[in-house]
Amino acid sequence: MRKGSRMKGDWVEIVVDVGGSATKTYEVAATRAGRRVEIGNRRGVVEVSEVTRTGTTVRTARFMATRVLALVEHPVLDEPDAHRSGDVPPG
């Protein structure tokens, strides 16, 4: 079982095969301060949950593992990277 933990501003994107050549994308985000996104894979089911600081689950998305094509984690950056924002020239 893989379990990851994120913080406010983080979000997880789940791409699911819905049949034929079609896909559907879902997003689960940590929407408030003190919340995080947890990912679990149990018994053939991928579960992505938004969880409070105390461990209470706010919402959960469940998908059959065989249908999940991609699970992309988008972590929030603690410190803005000066080189990416263009504030400091490289070199």
Short mmCIF file of the N, C-alpha and C atoms (twelve columns), coordinates in Angstrom:
data_MODEL
# 
_entry.id   MODEL 
# 
loop_
_atom_site.group_PDB 
_atom_site.id 
_atom_site.type_symbol 
_atom_site.label_atom_id 
_atom_site.label_alt_id 
_atom_site.label_comp_id 
_atom_site.label_asym_id 
_atom_site.label_seq_id 
_atom_site.Cartn_x 
_atom_site.Cartn_y 
_atom_site.Cartn_z 
_atom_site.pdbx_PDB_model_num 
ATOM 1   N N  . MET A 1  0.843   -1.181 0.000   1 
ATOM 2   C CA . MET A 1  0.000   0.000  0.000   1 
ATOM 3   C C  . MET A 1  0.883   1.237  0.000   1 
ATOM 4   N N  . ARG A 2  0.598   2.165  -0.903  1 
ATOM 5   C CA . ARG A 2  1.328   3.417  -0.954  1 
ATOM 6   C C  . ARG A 2  0.453   4.508  -0.382  1 
ATOM 7   N N  . LYS A 3  1.005   5.281  0.519   1 
ATOM 8   C CA . LYS A 3  0.227   6.341  1.127   1 
ATOM 9   C C  . LYS A 3  1.055   7.606  1.125   1 
ATOM 10  N N  . GLY A 4  0.543   8.654  0.500   1 
ATOM 11  C CA . GLY A 4  1.254   9.923  0.454   1 
ATOM 12  C C  . GLY A 4  0.443   10.989 1.150   1 
ATOM 13  N N  . SER A 5  1.106   12.026 1.595   1 
ATOM 14  C CA . SER A 5  0.423   13.074 2.313   1 
ATOM 15  C C  . SER A 5  0.848   14.423 1.758   1 
ATOM 16  N N  . ARG A 6  -0.066  15.292 1.527   1 
ATOM 17  C CA . ARG A 6  0.176   16.613 0.960   1 
ATOM 18  C C  . ARG A 6  -0.445  17.673 1.856   1 
ATOM 19  N N  . MET A 7  -0.305  18.976 1.496   1 
ATOM 20  C CA . MET A 7  -0.891  20.040 2.300   1 
ATOM 21  C C  . MET A 7  -1.703  20.989 1.446   1 
ATOM 22  N N  . LYS A 8  -2.331  22.021 2.077   1 
ATOM 23  C CA . LYS A 8  -3.217  22.942 1.369   1 
ATOM 24  C C  . LYS A 8  -2.565  23.467 0.098   1 
ATOM 25  N N  . GLY A 9  -3.332  23.469 -0.954  1 
ATOM 26  C CA . GLY A 9  -2.835  23.919 -2.242  1 
ATOM 27  C C  . GLY A 9  -2.393  22.760 -3.112  1 
ATOM 28  N N  . ASP A 10 -2.095  21.625 -2.496  1 
ATOM 29  C CA . ASP A 10 -1.724  20.437 -3.260  1 
ATOM 30  C C  . ASP A 10 -2.985  19.842 -3.882  1 
ATOM 31  N N  . TRP A 11 -2.800  19.212 -5.017  1 
ATOM 32  C CA . TRP A 11 -3.923  18.518 -5.630  1 
ATOM 33  C C  . TRP A 11 -3.417  17.327 -6.407  1 
ATOM 34  N N  . VAL A 12 -4.320  16.381 -6.586  1 
ATOM 35  C CA . VAL A 12 -4.005  15.139 -7.292  1 
ATOM 36  C C  . VAL A 12 -4.960  15.036 -8.465  1 
ATOM 37  N N  . GLU A 13 -4.410  14.700 -9.619  1 
ATOM 38  C CA . GLU A 13 -5.175  14.541 -10.841 1 
ATOM 39  C C  . GLU A 13 -5.212  13.056 -11.175 1 
ATOM 40  N N  . ILE A 14 -6.417  12.517 -11.418 1 
ATOM 41  C CA . ILE A 14 -6.585  11.098 -11.717 1 
ATOM 42  C C  . ILE A 14 -7.193  10.969 -13.102 1 
ATOM 43  N N  . VAL A 15 -6.510  10.266 -14.014 1 
ATOM 44  C CA . VAL A 15 -7.013  10.045 -15.368 1 
ATOM 45  C C  . VAL A 15 -7.504  8.602  -15.430 1 
ATOM 46  N N  . VAL A 16 -8.775  8.433  -15.819 1 
ATOM 47  C CA . VAL A 16 -9.428  7.127  -15.788 1 
ATOM 48  C C  . VAL A 16 -9.937  6.752  -17.178 1 
ATOM 49  N N  . ASP A 17 -9.755  5.491  -17.555 1 
ATOM 50  C CA . ASP A 17 -10.299 4.945  -18.790 1 
ATOM 51  C C  . ASP A 17 -11.784 4.686  -18.570 1 
ATOM 52  N N  . VAL A 18 -12.636 5.318  -19.386 1 
ATOM 53  C CA . VAL A 18 -14.080 5.138  -19.217 1 
ATOM 54  C C  . VAL A 18 -14.698 4.293  -20.322 1 
ATOM 55  N N  . GLY A 19 -13.854 3.627  -21.107 1 
ATOM 56  C CA . GLY A 19 -14.360 2.740  -22.149 1 
ATOM 57  C C  . GLY A 19 -14.042 3.261  -23.533 1 
ATOM 58  N N  . GLY A 20 -13.859 2.331  -24.445 1 
ATOM 59  C CA . GLY A 20 -13.493 2.718  -25.806 1 
ATOM 60  C C  . GLY A 20 -12.139 3.403  -25.779 1 
ATOM 61  N N  . SER A 21 -12.057 4.555  -26.413 1 
ATOM 62  C CA . SER A 21 -10.815 5.328  -26.377 1 
ATOM 63  C C  . SER A 21 -10.991 6.596  -25.548 1 
ATOM 64  N N  . ALA A 22 -12.039 6.641  -24.733 1 
ATOM 65  C CA . ALA A 22 -12.339 7.826  -23.939 1 
ATOM 66  C C  . ALA A 22 -11.694 7.774  -22.554 1 
ATOM 67  N N  . THR A 23 -11.325 8.947  -22.075 1 
ATOM 68  C CA . THR A 23 -10.806 9.075  -20.719 1 
ATOM 69  C C  . THR A 23 -11.531 10.209 -20.017 1 
ATOM 70  N N  . LYS A 24 -11.474 10.185 -18.698 1 
ATOM 71  C CA . LYS A 24 -12.059 11.246 -17.897 1 
ATOM 72  C C  . LYS A 24 -11.055 11.612 -16.813 1 
ATOM 73  N N  . THR A 25 -10.935 12.893 -16.519 1 
ATOM 74  C CA . THR A 25 -9.987  13.368 -15.527 1 
ATOM 75  C C  . THR A 25 -10.731 13.892 -14.309 1 
ATOM 76  N N  . TYR A 26 -10.282 13.468 -13.139 1 
ATOM 77  C CA . TYR A 26 -10.847 13.920 -11.871 1 
ATOM 78  C C  . TYR A 26 -9.742  14.605 -11.080 1 
ATOM 79  N N  . GLU A 27 -10.127 15.533 -10.192 1 
ATOM 80  C CA . GLU A 27 -9.160  16.221 -9.341  1 
ATOM 81  C C  . GLU A 27 -9.637  16.193 -7.898  1 
ATOM 82  N N  . VAL A 28 -8.696  15.968 -6.990  1 
ATOM 83  C CA . VAL A 28 -8.967  16.060 -5.561  1 
ATOM 84  C C  . VAL A 28 -7.921  17.014 -5.005  1 
ATOM 85  N N  . ALA A 29 -8.373  18.053 -4.280  1 
ATOM 86  C CA . ALA A 29 -7.450  19.071 -3.778  1 
ATOM 87  C C  . ALA A 29 -7.614  19.278 -2.282  1 
ATOM 88  N N  . ALA A 30 -6.520  19.691 -1.642  1 
ATOM 89  C CA . ALA A 30 -6.565  20.112 -0.243  1 
ATOM 90  C C  . ALA A 30 -7.024  21.562 -0.271  1 
ATOM 91  N N  . THR A 31 -8.276  21.816 0.106   1 
ATOM 92  C CA . THR A 31 -8.903  23.115 -0.128  1 
ATOM 93  C C  . THR A 31 -8.761  24.118 1.003   1 
ATOM 94  N N  . ARG A 32 -8.428  23.670 2.211   1 
ATOM 95  C CA . ARG A 32 -8.336  24.583 3.353   1 
ATOM 96  C C  . ARG A 32 -7.064  24.334 4.140   1 
ATOM 97  N N  . ALA A 33 -6.718  25.315 4.962   1 
ATOM 98  C CA . ALA A 33 -5.521  25.183 5.802   1 
ATOM 99  C C  . ALA A 33 -5.658  23.978 6.714   1 
ATOM 100 N N  . GLY A 34 -4.594  23.216 6.853   1 
ATOM 101 C CA . GLY A 34 -4.602  22.049 7.726   1 
ATOM 102 C C  . GLY A 34 -5.103  20.783 7.060   1 
ATOM 103 N N  . ARG A 35 -5.559  20.881 5.832   1 
ATOM 104 C CA . ARG A 35 -6.019  19.687 5.128   1 
ATOM 105 C C  . ARG A 35 -4.918  19.161 4.228   1 
ATOM 106 N N  . ARG A 36 -5.016  17.875 3.918   1 
ATOM 107 C CA . ARG A 36 -4.030  17.232 3.064   1 
ATOM 108 C C  . ARG A 36 -4.743  16.218 2.168   1 
ATOM 109 N N  . VAL A 37 -4.036  15.757 1.156   1 
ATOM 110 C CA . VAL A 37 -4.563  14.736 0.260   1 
ATOM 111 C C  . VAL A 37 -3.773  13.462 0.495   1 
ATOM 112 N N  . GLU A 38 -4.480  12.378 0.724   1 
ATOM 113 C CA . GLU A 38 -3.841  11.070 0.928   1 
ATOM 114 C C  . GLU A 38 -4.242  10.136 -0.206  1 
ATOM 115 N N  . ILE A 39 -3.288  9.287  -0.605  1 
ATOM 116 C CA . ILE A 39 -3.512  8.338  -1.691  1 
ATOM 117 C C  . ILE A 39 -3.276  6.931  -1.166  1 
ATOM 118 N N  . GLY A 40 -4.201  6.038  -1.472  1 
ATOM 119 C CA . GLY A 40 -4.047  4.649  -1.055  1 
ATOM 120 C C  . GLY A 40 -4.430  3.709  -2.188  1 
ATOM 121 N N  . ASN A 41 -3.838  2.519  -2.182  1 
ATOM 122 C CA . ASN A 41 -4.159  1.495  -3.168  1 
ATOM 123 C C  . ASN A 41 -4.405  0.203  -2.404  1 
ATOM 124 N N  . ARG A 42 -5.678  -0.161 -2.267  1 
ATOM 125 C CA . ARG A 42 -6.057  -1.324 -1.480  1 
ATOM 126 C C  . ARG A 42 -7.000  -2.232 -2.273  1 
ATOM 127 N N  . ARG A 43 -6.660  -3.512 -2.332  1 
ATOM 128 C CA . ARG A 43 -7.539  -4.519 -2.942  1 
ATOM 129 C C  . ARG A 43 -8.047  -4.128 -4.317  1 
ATOM 130 N N  . GLY A 44 -7.171  -3.582 -5.150  1 
ATOM 131 C CA . GLY A 44 -7.557  -3.239 -6.511  1 
ATOM 132 C C  . GLY A 44 -8.328  -1.944 -6.646  1 
ATOM 133 N N  . VAL A 45 -8.359  -1.128 -5.598  1 
ATOM 134 C CA . VAL A 45 -9.066  0.150  -5.631  1 
ATOM 135 C C  . VAL A 45 -8.084  1.261  -5.260  1 
ATOM 136 N N  . VAL A 46 -8.016  2.286  -6.108  1 
ATOM 137 C CA . VAL A 46 -7.210  3.467  -5.811  1 
ATOM 138 C C  . VAL A 46 -8.129  4.462  -5.118  1 
ATOM 139 N N  . GLU A 47 -7.696  4.952  -3.960  1 
ATOM 140 C CA . GLU A 47 -8.506  5.856  -3.157  1 
ATOM 141 C C  . GLU A 47 -7.723  7.144  -2.918  1 
ATOM 142 N N  . VAL A 48 -8.333  8.282  -3.271  1 
ATOM 143 C CA . VAL A 48 -7.726  9.589  -3.054  1 
ATOM 144 C C  . VAL A 48 -8.667  10.371 -2.147  1 
ATOM 145 N N  . SER A 49 -8.159  10.808 -0.972  1 
ATOM 146 C CA . SER A 49 -9.009  11.445 0.023   1 
ATOM 147 C C  . SER A 49 -8.461  12.791 0.472   1 
ATOM 148 N N  . GLU A 50 -9.363  13.723 0.720   1 
ATOM 149 C CA . GLU A 50 -9.008  14.980 1.381   1 
ATOM 150 C C  . GLU A 50 -9.277  14.766 2.868   1 
ATOM 151 N N  . VAL A 51 -8.257  15.014 3.690   1 
ATOM 152 C CA . VAL A 51 -8.318  14.681 5.105   1 
ATOM 153 C C  . VAL A 51 -7.988  15.918 5.939   1 
ATOM 154 N N  . THR A 52 -8.705  16.090 7.060   1 
ATOM 155 C CA . THR A 52 -8.428  17.212 7.957   1 
ATOM 156 C C  . THR A 52 -7.209  16.932 8.817   1 
ATOM 157 N N  . ARG A 53 -6.790  17.924 9.576   1 
ATOM 158 C CA . ARG A 53 -5.639  17.806 10.463  1 
ATOM 159 C C  . ARG A 53 -5.816  16.691 11.491  1 
ATOM 160 N N  . THR A 54 -7.051  16.471 11.933  1 
ATOM 161 C CA . THR A 54 -7.331  15.457 12.947  1 
ATOM 162 C C  . THR A 54 -7.523  14.060 12.364  1 
ATOM 163 N N  . GLY A 55 -7.493  13.958 11.024  1 
ATOM 164 C CA . GLY A 55 -7.632  12.651 10.395  1 
ATOM 165 C C  . GLY A 55 -9.020  12.329 9.889   1 
ATOM 166 N N  . THR A 56 -9.953  13.263 10.004  1 
ATOM 167 C CA . THR A 56 -11.308 13.044 9.512   1 
ATOM 168 C C  . THR A 56 -11.335 13.222 7.998   1 
ATOM 169 N N  . THR A 57 -11.904 12.249 7.307   1 
ATOM 170 C CA . THR A 57 -11.993 12.318 5.843   1 
ATOM 171 C C  . THR A 57 -13.123 13.257 5.450   1 
ATOM 172 N N  . VAL A 58 -12.815 14.226 4.588   1 
ATOM 173 C CA . VAL A 58 -13.801 15.184 4.109   1 
ATOM 174 C C  . VAL A 58 -14.494 14.646 2.867   1 
ATOM 175 N N  . ARG A 59 -13.706 14.151 1.933   1 
ATOM 176 C CA . ARG A 59 -14.271 13.546 0.721   1 
ATOM 177 C C  . ARG A 59 -13.278 12.537 0.170   1 
ATOM 178 N N  . THR A 60 -13.812 11.566 -0.537  1 
ATOM 179 C CA . THR A 60 -12.993 10.483 -1.078  1 
ATOM 180 C C  . THR A 60 -13.434 10.164 -2.499  1 
ATOM 181 N N  . ALA A 61 -12.446 9.923  -3.356  1 
ATOM 182 C CA . ALA A 61 -12.721 9.454  -4.721  1 
ATOM 183 C C  . ALA A 61 -12.117 8.060  -4.824  1 
ATOM 184 N N  . ARG A 62 -12.894 7.092  -5.315  1 
ATOM 185 C CA . ARG A 62 -12.428 5.704  -5.450  1 
ATOM 186 C C  . ARG A 62 -12.555 5.272  -6.905  1 
ATOM 187 N N  . PHE A 63 -11.511 4.584  -7.375  1 
ATOM 188 C CA . PHE A 63 -11.468 4.120  -8.756  1 
ATOM 189 C C  . PHE A 63 -10.918 2.711  -8.791  1 
ATOM 190 N N  . MET A 64 -11.399 1.896  -9.735  1 
ATOM 191 C CA . MET A 64 -10.823 0.569  -9.934  1 
ATOM 192 C C  . MET A 64 -9.402  0.755  -10.457 1 
ATOM 193 N N  . ALA A 65 -8.447  0.099  -9.839  1 
ATOM 194 C CA . ALA A 65 -7.038  0.269  -10.199 1 
ATOM 195 C C  . ALA A 65 -6.778  -0.086 -11.662 1 
ATOM 196 N N  . THR A 66 -7.522  -1.042 -12.200 1 
ATOM 197 C CA . THR A 66 -7.322  -1.444 -13.591 1 
ATOM 198 C C  . THR A 66 -7.758  -0.365 -14.572 1 
ATOM 199 N N  . ARG A 67 -8.579  0.589  -14.121 1 
ATOM 200 C CA . ARG A 67 -9.070  1.673  -14.981 1 
ATOM 201 C C  . ARG A 67 -8.240  2.952  -14.876 1 
ATOM 202 N N  . VAL A 68 -7.394  3.064  -13.850 1 
ATOM 203 C CA . VAL A 68 -6.594  4.275  -13.655 1 
ATOM 204 C C  . VAL A 68 -5.415  4.258  -14.627 1 
ATOM 205 N N  . LEU A 69 -5.361  5.263  -15.504 1 
ATOM 206 C CA . LEU A 69 -4.278  5.383  -16.470 1 
ATOM 207 C C  . LEU A 69 -3.123  6.207  -15.911 1 
ATOM 208 N N  . ALA A 70 -3.446  7.243  -15.134 1 
ATOM 209 C CA . ALA A 70 -2.406  8.105  -14.561 1 
ATOM 210 C C  . ALA A 70 -2.909  8.713  -13.269 1 
ATOM 211 N N  . LEU A 71 -1.988  8.887  -12.347 1 
ATOM 212 C CA . LEU A 71 -2.269  9.545  -11.084 1 
ATOM 213 C C  . LEU A 71 -1.123  10.547 -10.903 1 
ATOM 214 N N  . VAL A 72 -1.447  11.822 -11.047 1 
ATOM 215 C CA . VAL A 72 -0.422  12.866 -11.049 1 
ATOM 216 C C  . VAL A 72 -0.576  13.724 -9.805  1 
ATOM 217 N N  . GLU A 73 0.491   13.789 -9.004  1 
ATOM 218 C CA . GLU A 73 0.489   14.602 -7.797  1 
ATOM 219 C C  . GLU A 73 1.083   15.967 -8.121  1 
ATOM 220 N N  . HIS A 74 0.391   17.034 -7.724  1 
ATOM 221 C CA . HIS A 74 0.851   18.398 -7.939  1 
ATOM 222 C C  . HIS A 74 1.103   19.040 -6.572  1 
ATOM 223 N N  . PRO A 75 2.323   18.927 -6.055  1 
ATOM 224 C CA . PRO A 75 2.601   19.491 -4.732  1 
ATOM 225 C C  . PRO A 75 2.725   21.006 -4.790  1 
ATOM 226 N N  . VAL A 76 2.323   21.663 -3.707  1 
ATOM 227 C CA . VAL A 76 2.489   23.110 -3.596  1 
ATOM 228 C C  . VAL A 76 3.955   23.374 -3.258  1 
ATOM 229 N N  . LEU A 77 4.499   24.419 -3.804  1 
ATOM 230 C CA . LEU A 77 5.893   24.762 -3.536  1 
ATOM 231 C C  . LEU A 77 5.977   25.552 -2.230  1 
ATOM 232 N N  . ASP A 78 6.899   25.155 -1.344  1 
ATOM 233 C CA . ASP A 78 7.083   25.871 -0.087  1 
ATOM 234 C C  . ASP A 78 7.650   27.265 -0.319  1 
ATOM 235 N N  . GLU A 79 8.664   27.355 -1.163  1 
ATOM 236 C CA . GLU A 79 9.281   28.633 -1.487  1 
ATOM 237 C C  . GLU A 79 9.240   28.807 -2.989  1 
ATOM 238 N N  . PRO A 80 8.817   29.978 -3.458  1 
ATOM 239 C CA . PRO A 80 8.811   30.184 -4.898  1 
ATOM 240 C C  . PRO A 80 10.236  30.131 -5.451  1 
ATOM 241 N N  . ASP A 81 10.394  29.495 -6.571  1 
ATOM 242 C CA . ASP A 81 11.700  29.379 -7.201  1 
ATOM 243 C C  . ASP A 81 11.964  30.650 -7.992  1 
ATOM 244 N N  . ALA A 82 12.971  31.405 -7.596  1 
ATOM 245 C CA . ALA A 82 13.263  32.695 -8.225  1 
ATOM 246 C C  . ALA A 82 13.580  32.533 -9.705  1 
ATOM 247 N N  . HIS A 83 14.228  31.444 -10.092 1 
ATOM 248 C CA . HIS A 83 14.576  31.242 -11.492 1 
ATOM 249 C C  . HIS A 83 13.343  30.975 -12.339 1 
ATOM 250 N N  . ARG A 84 12.349  30.328 -11.797 1 
ATOM 251 C CA . ARG A 84 11.137  30.049 -12.554 1 
ATOM 252 C C  . ARG A 84 10.292  31.303 -12.724 1 
ATOM 253 N N  . SER A 85 10.235  32.142 -11.700 1 
ATOM 254 C CA . SER A 85 9.378   33.315 -11.766 1 
ATOM 255 C C  . SER A 85 9.991   34.438 -12.583 1 
ATOM 256 N N  . GLY A 86 11.300  34.348 -12.882 1 
ATOM 257 C CA . GLY A 86 11.931  35.366 -13.688 1 
ATOM 258 C C  . GLY A 86 12.472  36.529 -12.866 1 
ATOM 259 N N  . ASP A 87 12.406  36.466 -11.529 1 
ATOM 260 C CA . ASP A 87 12.888  37.547 -10.680 1 
ATOM 261 C C  . ASP A 87 14.401  37.677 -10.717 1 
ATOM 262 N N  . VAL A 88 15.094  36.557 -10.811 1 
ATOM 263 C CA . VAL A 88 16.546  36.560 -10.808 1 
ATOM 264 C C  . VAL A 88 17.028  35.943 -12.104 1 
ATOM 265 N N  . PRO A 89 17.831  36.658 -12.859 1 
ATOM 266 C CA . PRO A 89 18.315  36.056 -14.099 1 
ATOM 267 C C  . PRO A 89 19.276  34.910 -13.823 1 
ATOM 268 N N  . PRO A 90 19.202  33.825 -14.601 1 
ATOM 269 C CA . PRO A 90 20.102  32.695 -14.373 1 
ATOM 270 C C  . PRO A 90 21.547  33.095 -14.690 1 
ATOM 271 N N  . GLY A 91 22.463  32.473 -13.964 1 
ATOM 272 C CA . GLY A 91 23.830  32.658 -14.336 1 
ATOM 273 C C  . GLY A 91 24.699  33.197 -13.335 1 
# 
